[in-house]
Amino acid sequence: MKSIKRCQGIISLFLVFFVAGMIALVIKIQREASFYMMHSDSHELGMVYDRNGDVLFDGSGNGEYEDNYFIDVGNLIGDDKGQMTNTLVAQNLEKLNNYSFSAGLVREGGKAAIYTTLDHKANRTVYNAFGNQDGCAVAYNYKTGEILICTSLPSLDVTKGYENISDFKSGTLISKTLYGTVPGSTQKVSTVIAALEIMGADTLFSKSFSCSGTYLNKGGNNIDCHNAYGHGTQNIQQAVENSCNPFFAQLIEDEDLPLSQVKKIYEKLGYAVNEDEEEYFDIDGIRCQKASTTLNDPYEFKTQWGCIGQGDTLVSPIQLMMWQSAIANESGEMTIPHLIDHTTDVYGKINDDAKTQFSDRLFSDDTAETVKQILLTNGENHYANLITGYKLGVKSGTAQVNEGNTENSLLVGFVDDPDLPVAFCILIEDKNNTSLKTENIAQIMLDALSRD
């Protein structure tokens, strides 16, 4: 009798383990089935839309679109062909999967979709404004974090495939908004932030330095100004407006601005300083390269040049734009950008509703307010007649690339208007090979966004 009961107990235990194992297997299959379907030859993808319902990616490929309809977003939205990996589609395939464990593959009527924050019409207008010139432009709502414009040239229409991929121009398969570029004098915004945080507004504005066209720094190297005749004696406001390199070189050497503290402020802003391991930050699964620079010695040419926006300094246009939000909002906190407003699953159920998020505090309210006024004054004095109809805070930059053989033009800024809270960054490559100006792009971009 005891042996029978013992056998019954063992059998019962096996049954419990068997049932538990089957339940675990079913759960595992249900959770992972969509993953395996996505990597099979019979998967079916949903759609990607802009904020107004325009198609940005057709998962079935059955729609009819005019030639180059997707070219302004081709290297940002991407596709599932594997040629581009750092794109919205490639990093969010699961959200586009028209398959469920219970319903199977839904070839017709599947409602899986990503609804983005982009304005396709305005984005295409900005793309067209570049003409044959390479570069990029990005703009977002600095109150909500919604990315409205994000275009990069050269680009491609993904519906045309990759048969001639060997003939693509360099940069076609990436969105340059996501990757580090030499920032030129737009970098001076970060240096002003550091100076204000360390010495305060009163001390910073009390300082003046002279520019005669070149400055022999304490390391024995020349820091040249773009104005060969110099700017004379000037304060921080004038130096920002004149984008004066000698002023900023002398500021970095100033005893009231210890480089060790400058490094801490830069790191707080998000720079990888002095060979820190390169990192990325994430925007809806898409990797955006982290800013980086070298700061070793306040008297060293490379350090001064890095704080001016050359040397080893690299910053992505998106990160340059994000810093503008912390200034425009007068909070010292960046508004975190996002591309996905919401998604729907195969049944049309809404998921992933976006929420506005902010970074940790990067700098004080007082610093934000002071920098904001500096940039607004610059906008009023130098851009009011170039970009009309908007109250702008801006900083321009000229970046030497390709060992100084080429110059790029940049413009970062924000609109100081609660009805159009837009921060932006514009990059035009090889500026000396075109009559196109960053202010031309800015005017077209803001006009397009204010109409929509």
Coordinates of C-alpha atoms in Angstrom, one line a residue:
M1 CA 0.0 0.0 0.0
K2 CA 2.8 2.4 0.9
S3 CA 4.5 1.7 -2.5
I4 CA 1.3 2.4 -4.4
K5 CA 0.8 5.7 -2.6
R6 CA 4.5 6.6 -3.2
C7 CA 4.0 5.9 -6.9
Q8 CA 0.8 8.0 -7.0
G9 CA 2.7 10.8 -5.4
I10 CA 5.6 10.6 -7.9
I11 CA 3.1 10.4 -10.8
S12 CA 1.2 13.4 -9.4
L13 CA 4.5 15.3 -9.1
F14 CA 5.4 14.5 -12.7
L15 CA 2.0 15.7 -13.9
V16 CA 2.4 18.9 -12.0
F17 CA 5.8 19.5 -13.6
F18 CA 4.4 18.5 -17.0
V19 CA 1.5 20.9 -16.8
A20 CA 3.7 23.7 -15.6
G21 CA 6.2 23.0 -18.4
M22 CA 3.4 23.1 -21.0
I23 CA 2.1 26.4 -19.6
A24 CA 5.6 27.9 -19.7
L25 CA 6.0 26.6 -23.3
V26 CA 2.7 28.2 -24.4
I27 CA 3.7 31.5 -22.8
K28 CA 7.1 31.4 -24.4
I29 CA 5.7 30.6 -27.8
Q30 CA 3.1 33.4 -27.4
R31 CA 5.7 35.9 -26.4
E32 CA 8.3 34.9 -29.0
A33 CA 6.2 33.9 -31.9
S34 CA 6.0 37.5 -33.2
F35 CA 9.8 37.7 -33.1
Y36 CA 10.3 34.6 -35.2
M37 CA 7.6 35.7 -37.6
M38 CA 9.4 39.0 -38.1
H39 CA 12.5 37.1 -39.1
S40 CA 10.7 34.7 -41.5
D41 CA 10.2 35.1 -45.2
S42 CA 6.4 35.5 -44.7
H43 CA 6.3 38.4 -42.3
E44 CA 3.9 41.3 -43.0
L45 CA 4.7 44.8 -41.8
G46 CA 2.4 47.6 -41.0
M47 CA 2.6 51.3 -41.9
V48 CA 4.5 54.3 -40.6
Y49 CA 2.6 57.7 -40.7
D50 CA 3.4 61.3 -40.1
R51 CA 1.5 63.5 -37.6
N52 CA -1.2 64.3 -40.3
G53 CA -1.7 60.7 -41.6
D54 CA 0.8 60.9 -44.5
V55 CA 2.5 57.5 -45.2
L56 CA 6.2 57.5 -44.4
F57 CA 6.7 53.7 -44.9
D58 CA 4.4 51.2 -46.6
G59 CA 5.0 47.8 -45.0
S60 CA 3.1 45.9 -47.6
G61 CA 4.5 47.9 -50.5
N62 CA 1.2 47.9 -52.3
G63 CA 0.5 51.6 -52.2
E64 CA 1.0 53.9 -55.1
Y65 CA 3.2 57.0 -54.5
E66 CA 4.7 59.6 -56.7
D67 CA 8.4 59.4 -57.6
N68 CA 10.7 60.1 -54.6
Y69 CA 7.7 60.5 -52.3
F70 CA 9.8 59.1 -49.4
I71 CA 13.2 60.7 -50.2
D72 CA 13.1 63.3 -47.5
V73 CA 12.7 60.7 -44.8
G74 CA 14.4 57.7 -46.5
N75 CA 17.5 57.5 -44.3
L76 CA 15.6 58.3 -41.0
I77 CA 12.5 56.1 -41.4
G78 CA 14.4 53.4 -43.4
D79 CA 12.9 50.0 -44.2
D80 CA 13.3 46.3 -43.3
K81 CA 15.8 45.4 -46.1
G82 CA 18.9 45.3 -43.8
Q83 CA 20.9 48.0 -45.6
M84 CA 20.2 50.6 -42.9
T85 CA 20.1 49.6 -39.3
N86 CA 19.9 52.8 -37.3
T87 CA 16.5 53.9 -38.5
L88 CA 13.0 54.0 -37.1
V89 CA 11.7 50.9 -38.9
A90 CA 14.8 48.8 -38.3
Q91 CA 14.8 49.5 -34.6
N92 CA 11.0 49.1 -34.2
L93 CA 10.1 46.1 -36.3
E94 CA 8.2 44.5 -33.5
K95 CA 5.8 47.4 -33.4
L96 CA 5.0 47.0 -37.1
N97 CA 4.3 43.2 -36.9
N98 CA 0.9 42.3 -38.3
Y99 CA 1.0 38.9 -36.5
S100 CA -0.5 37.8 -33.3
F101 CA -0.4 34.4 -31.7
S102 CA -4.2 34.1 -31.6
A103 CA -5.0 35.5 -35.0
G104 CA -1.9 34.4 -36.9
L105 CA -0.6 36.5 -39.9
V106 CA -3.1 39.2 -40.9
R107 CA -2.3 40.0 -44.5
E108 CA -5.3 42.1 -45.1
G109 CA -6.7 44.5 -42.5
G110 CA -3.8 44.3 -40.1
K111 CA -3.6 47.6 -38.3
A112 CA 0.0 47.5 -36.8
A113 CA 1.4 51.0 -37.3
I114 CA 3.7 53.7 -36.0
Y115 CA 2.3 57.2 -35.9
T116 CA 5.2 59.6 -35.8
T117 CA 5.5 63.3 -34.7
L118 CA 7.0 64.3 -38.1
D119 CA 5.4 66.8 -40.4
H120 CA 6.0 65.2 -43.8
K121 CA 4.9 68.2 -45.8
A122 CA 7.1 70.6 -43.9
N123 CA 10.0 68.1 -43.9
R124 CA 9.8 67.8 -47.7
T125 CA 9.7 71.5 -48.1
V126 CA 13.0 71.8 -46.1
Y127 CA 14.5 68.9 -48.0
N128 CA 13.7 70.6 -51.3
A129 CA 15.2 73.9 -50.0
F130 CA 18.6 72.3 -49.9
G131 CA 18.5 71.7 -53.6
N132 CA 21.7 69.9 -54.6
Q133 CA 23.5 70.9 -51.4
D134 CA 24.3 68.3 -48.8
G135 CA 23.6 68.8 -45.1
C136 CA 20.8 68.3 -42.7
A137 CA 18.1 70.0 -40.6
V138 CA 16.3 69.0 -37.4
A139 CA 13.6 70.9 -35.4
Y140 CA 11.4 70.0 -32.6
N141 CA 8.8 71.4 -30.2
Y142 CA 10.9 72.3 -27.2
K143 CA 7.9 72.2 -24.9
T144 CA 6.7 68.6 -25.8
G145 CA 9.8 67.0 -27.4
E146 CA 8.0 66.2 -30.7
I147 CA 10.5 66.0 -33.6
L148 CA 8.8 67.9 -36.4
I149 CA 11.6 68.1 -39.0
C150 CA 14.5 65.7 -39.5
T151 CA 16.0 65.5 -42.9
S152 CA 19.4 64.7 -44.2
L153 CA 21.0 64.9 -47.6
P154 CA 21.9 63.0 -49.7
S155 CA 19.0 60.6 -49.1
L156 CA 17.1 57.9 -51.0
D157 CA 13.7 56.7 -51.8
V158 CA 13.6 53.2 -50.2
T159 CA 11.0 52.0 -52.7
K160 CA 13.6 52.0 -55.5
G161 CA 15.8 49.4 -53.7
Y162 CA 19.6 49.2 -53.6
E163 CA 20.7 47.7 -56.9
N164 CA 23.0 50.7 -57.5
I165 CA 24.2 51.0 -53.9
S166 CA 27.8 51.2 -55.0
D167 CA 27.0 54.5 -56.7
F168 CA 25.3 56.1 -53.6
K169 CA 27.0 59.3 -52.4
S170 CA 28.7 59.0 -49.0
G171 CA 26.2 59.6 -46.2
T172 CA 23.2 58.5 -48.2
L173 CA 22.3 55.7 -45.8
I174 CA 22.5 57.6 -42.5
S175 CA 20.7 60.6 -41.0
K176 CA 23.5 63.1 -40.3
T177 CA 21.3 64.6 -37.6
L178 CA 22.3 61.7 -35.4
Y179 CA 26.1 61.7 -35.8
G180 CA 28.8 64.0 -34.5
T181 CA 29.9 66.9 -36.7
V182 CA 32.4 69.7 -36.0
P183 CA 30.2 72.3 -34.4
G184 CA 32.2 75.4 -35.2
S185 CA 31.2 78.5 -33.2
T186 CA 27.9 76.9 -32.1
Q187 CA 30.1 75.3 -29.5
K188 CA 30.6 78.7 -27.9
V189 CA 27.1 78.3 -26.4
S190 CA 28.4 75.4 -24.2
T191 CA 31.4 77.5 -23.2
V192 CA 29.2 80.4 -22.2
I193 CA 27.1 78.1 -20.2
A194 CA 30.2 76.7 -18.4
A195 CA 31.5 80.3 -17.7
L196 CA 28.2 81.4 -16.3
E197 CA 27.9 78.3 -14.1
I198 CA 31.4 78.8 -12.7
M199 CA 31.9 82.5 -12.3
G200 CA 28.3 83.9 -12.5
A201 CA 26.9 86.6 -14.8
D202 CA 28.2 89.6 -13.0
T203 CA 31.8 88.4 -13.1
L204 CA 31.5 87.2 -16.7
F205 CA 30.0 90.4 -18.0
S206 CA 32.7 92.4 -16.1
K207 CA 35.4 90.8 -18.2
S208 CA 36.7 92.2 -21.5
F209 CA 39.4 91.0 -23.8
S210 CA 40.9 92.6 -26.9
C211 CA 41.0 91.1 -30.4
S212 CA 43.4 92.4 -33.0
G213 CA 42.7 89.7 -35.5
T214 CA 44.9 87.0 -33.9
Y215 CA 45.9 86.1 -30.4
L216 CA 49.2 84.6 -29.3
N217 CA 48.0 82.3 -26.5
K218 CA 50.1 81.4 -23.4
G219 CA 51.1 78.2 -25.0
G220 CA 52.8 80.0 -27.8
N221 CA 50.2 79.3 -30.5
N222 CA 48.1 81.7 -32.6
I223 CA 44.3 81.7 -32.3
D224 CA 43.0 83.5 -35.4
C225 CA 39.8 85.4 -35.7
H226 CA 37.6 85.3 -38.8
N227 CA 38.0 89.1 -38.9
A228 CA 41.6 89.8 -39.9
Y229 CA 41.3 93.4 -38.5
G230 CA 40.0 92.2 -35.2
H231 CA 37.1 93.4 -33.0
G232 CA 38.9 95.6 -30.5
T233 CA 38.0 95.3 -26.8
Q234 CA 34.7 93.6 -26.2
N235 CA 32.6 91.9 -23.5
I236 CA 30.9 88.5 -23.6
Q237 CA 27.8 89.7 -25.4
Q238 CA 29.8 91.4 -28.1
A239 CA 32.1 88.3 -28.4
V240 CA 29.2 86.0 -29.0
E241 CA 27.7 88.3 -31.6
N242 CA 31.1 88.7 -33.3
S243 CA 31.9 85.0 -32.8
C244 CA 35.4 86.1 -31.7
N245 CA 37.9 83.3 -31.3
P246 CA 40.6 85.4 -29.5
F247 CA 38.1 86.5 -26.9
F248 CA 37.2 82.9 -26.1
A249 CA 40.8 81.7 -26.1
Q250 CA 41.5 84.4 -23.4
L251 CA 38.4 83.4 -21.5
I252 CA 39.6 79.8 -21.3
E253 CA 42.9 81.0 -19.9
D254 CA 41.3 83.2 -17.3
E255 CA 42.1 82.2 -13.7
D256 CA 38.4 82.6 -12.8
L257 CA 37.5 79.8 -15.1
P258 CA 39.4 76.6 -13.9
L259 CA 39.5 74.0 -16.6
S260 CA 38.7 71.2 -14.1
Q261 CA 35.3 72.9 -13.5
V262 CA 34.8 73.5 -17.2
K263 CA 35.2 69.8 -17.8
K264 CA 32.6 69.0 -15.1
I265 CA 30.1 71.3 -16.8
Y266 CA 30.8 69.8 -20.2
E267 CA 30.3 66.3 -18.8
K268 CA 27.0 67.4 -17.2
L269 CA 25.9 68.7 -20.6
G270 CA 26.6 65.3 -22.0
Y271 CA 30.1 65.4 -23.5
A272 CA 32.5 62.5 -23.4
V273 CA 35.6 64.4 -22.3
N274 CA 39.2 63.2 -22.8
E275 CA 38.9 59.7 -24.3
D276 CA 35.9 58.8 -22.2
E277 CA 34.3 55.7 -23.7
E278 CA 32.1 56.8 -26.6
E279 CA 28.4 56.5 -25.8
Y280 CA 25.1 57.0 -27.5
F281 CA 21.7 58.1 -26.3
D282 CA 18.5 56.6 -27.5
I283 CA 15.6 58.2 -29.4
D284 CA 12.8 55.6 -29.8
G285 CA 15.5 52.9 -30.4
I286 CA 17.6 55.0 -32.7
R287 CA 21.1 55.7 -31.5
C288 CA 22.3 59.3 -31.4
Q289 CA 26.0 59.9 -31.0
K290 CA 27.1 61.6 -27.8
A291 CA 29.1 64.8 -28.0
S292 CA 32.9 64.5 -27.4
T293 CA 35.9 66.8 -26.9
T294 CA 39.4 67.1 -25.5
L295 CA 40.2 69.4 -22.6
N296 CA 43.7 69.0 -21.2
D297 CA 45.4 72.3 -20.5
P298 CA 43.8 75.8 -20.6
Y299 CA 46.9 77.2 -22.3
E300 CA 47.0 74.4 -24.9
F301 CA 45.9 75.2 -28.5
K302 CA 43.8 72.0 -28.8
T303 CA 41.8 72.7 -25.6
Q304 CA 41.1 76.3 -26.6
W305 CA 40.2 75.3 -30.1
G306 CA 37.9 72.6 -28.7
C307 CA 36.0 75.2 -26.6
I308 CA 35.7 77.3 -29.7
G309 CA 34.3 74.5 -31.7
Q310 CA 37.2 72.9 -33.6
G311 CA 39.9 70.6 -32.5
D312 CA 38.6 67.2 -31.4
T313 CA 35.1 68.5 -30.7
L314 CA 32.2 66.7 -32.3
V315 CA 28.5 67.2 -31.6
S316 CA 25.4 65.9 -33.4
P317 CA 22.9 68.4 -34.7
I318 CA 20.2 66.8 -32.5
Q319 CA 22.2 67.4 -29.4
L320 CA 22.9 71.0 -30.4
M321 CA 19.2 71.4 -30.8
M322 CA 18.4 69.8 -27.4
W323 CA 20.6 72.2 -25.5
Q324 CA 18.6 75.0 -27.1
S325 CA 15.5 73.6 -25.4
A326 CA 17.1 73.9 -21.9
I327 CA 17.8 77.6 -22.8
A328 CA 14.5 78.4 -24.4
N329 CA 12.5 76.9 -21.5
E330 CA 14.7 78.9 -19.0
S331 CA 14.9 75.7 -16.9
G332 CA 18.4 74.2 -17.6
E333 CA 16.6 70.9 -18.4
M334 CA 16.6 69.5 -21.9
T335 CA 13.3 68.4 -23.4
I336 CA 13.9 64.8 -24.5
P337 CA 13.1 64.4 -28.2
H338 CA 10.8 61.6 -29.5
L339 CA 9.7 60.5 -33.0
I340 CA 6.9 58.0 -32.0
D341 CA 3.7 59.6 -30.9
H342 CA 1.9 56.3 -30.5
T343 CA 1.6 52.8 -32.1
T344 CA -1.3 50.5 -32.8
D345 CA -1.2 46.7 -32.8
V346 CA -2.6 44.3 -35.3
Y347 CA -6.1 44.9 -33.9
G348 CA -5.8 48.7 -33.9
K349 CA -5.3 49.0 -30.1
I350 CA -3.3 52.1 -29.2
N351 CA 0.0 51.5 -27.4
D352 CA 3.2 53.4 -26.5
D353 CA 1.5 56.8 -26.1
A354 CA 4.4 59.3 -25.9
K355 CA 4.9 61.4 -22.8
T356 CA 7.0 64.6 -22.5
Q357 CA 10.2 63.9 -20.6
F358 CA 13.0 66.1 -19.4
S359 CA 16.7 65.5 -18.6
D360 CA 18.2 66.1 -15.2
R361 CA 19.1 69.8 -14.6
L362 CA 22.2 70.6 -16.7
F363 CA 22.6 74.2 -15.5
S364 CA 20.8 76.7 -13.3
D365 CA 17.7 78.7 -14.2
D366 CA 19.8 81.9 -13.9
T367 CA 22.3 80.6 -16.5
A368 CA 19.5 79.5 -18.8
E369 CA 17.9 83.0 -18.6
T370 CA 21.2 84.8 -19.2
V371 CA 22.2 82.6 -22.2
K372 CA 18.7 83.0 -23.6
Q373 CA 19.0 86.8 -23.5
I374 CA 22.4 86.7 -25.1
L375 CA 21.1 84.6 -28.0
L376 CA 17.9 86.7 -28.3
T377 CA 20.0 89.9 -28.5
N378 CA 22.2 88.2 -31.2
G379 CA 19.1 87.3 -33.1
E380 CA 17.6 90.8 -32.9
N381 CA 20.9 92.5 -33.9
H382 CA 22.0 90.2 -36.7
Y383 CA 19.1 88.0 -37.9
A384 CA 15.9 90.1 -37.7
N385 CA 16.3 91.1 -41.3
L386 CA 17.5 87.7 -42.5
I387 CA 14.8 85.5 -40.9
T388 CA 11.7 87.6 -40.7
G389 CA 8.5 87.2 -38.7
Y390 CA 10.0 85.4 -35.7
K391 CA 11.6 86.4 -32.4
L392 CA 14.7 84.3 -32.5
G393 CA 17.6 83.3 -30.2
V394 CA 20.4 82.1 -32.5
K395 CA 24.1 81.2 -32.8
S396 CA 25.9 80.6 -36.0
G397 CA 29.1 78.6 -36.6
T398 CA 31.6 77.9 -39.3
A399 CA 33.3 74.5 -39.0
Q400 CA 36.6 73.6 -40.7
V401 CA 36.5 70.0 -41.9
N402 CA 38.6 67.7 -44.2
E403 CA 41.8 69.1 -42.6
G404 CA 40.7 72.6 -43.1
N405 CA 40.0 72.2 -46.8
T406 CA 36.2 72.5 -46.5
E407 CA 34.0 74.7 -44.4
N408 CA 30.5 73.8 -43.1
S409 CA 27.9 76.3 -42.0
L410 CA 25.7 75.8 -38.9
L411 CA 22.9 77.6 -37.2
V412 CA 21.3 76.7 -33.9
G413 CA 18.5 78.5 -32.2
F414 CA 14.9 78.7 -31.0
V415 CA 11.8 80.7 -31.6
D416 CA 10.7 82.6 -28.5
D417 CA 7.0 82.2 -29.1
P418 CA 4.5 80.1 -27.0
D419 CA 2.5 79.4 -30.2
L420 CA 5.6 78.2 -32.1
P421 CA 8.0 76.7 -29.5
V422 CA 10.6 75.4 -32.0
A423 CA 14.3 74.7 -31.4
F424 CA 16.4 73.8 -34.4
C425 CA 19.8 73.0 -35.9
I426 CA 20.8 73.4 -39.5
L427 CA 23.9 72.2 -41.2
I428 CA 25.0 73.1 -44.8
E429 CA 28.1 71.3 -46.0
D430 CA 30.8 72.9 -48.1
K431 CA 29.3 76.3 -47.6
N432 CA 31.8 78.0 -50.0
N433 CA 30.4 75.9 -52.9
T434 CA 26.9 77.4 -52.7
S435 CA 25.0 80.6 -52.3
L436 CA 22.6 78.8 -49.9
K437 CA 22.7 80.1 -46.4
T438 CA 21.5 78.5 -43.1
E439 CA 19.2 81.5 -42.6
N440 CA 17.5 80.7 -45.9
I441 CA 16.7 77.2 -44.6
A442 CA 15.6 78.5 -41.3
Q443 CA 13.1 80.9 -42.9
I444 CA 11.6 78.2 -45.1
M445 CA 11.5 75.7 -42.2
L446 CA 9.7 78.1 -39.8
D447 CA 7.3 79.3 -42.4
A448 CA 6.4 75.7 -43.3
L449 CA 5.9 74.8 -39.6
S450 CA 3.9 77.9 -38.8
R451 CA 1.5 77.2 -41.7
D452 CA 0.8 73.6 -40.6

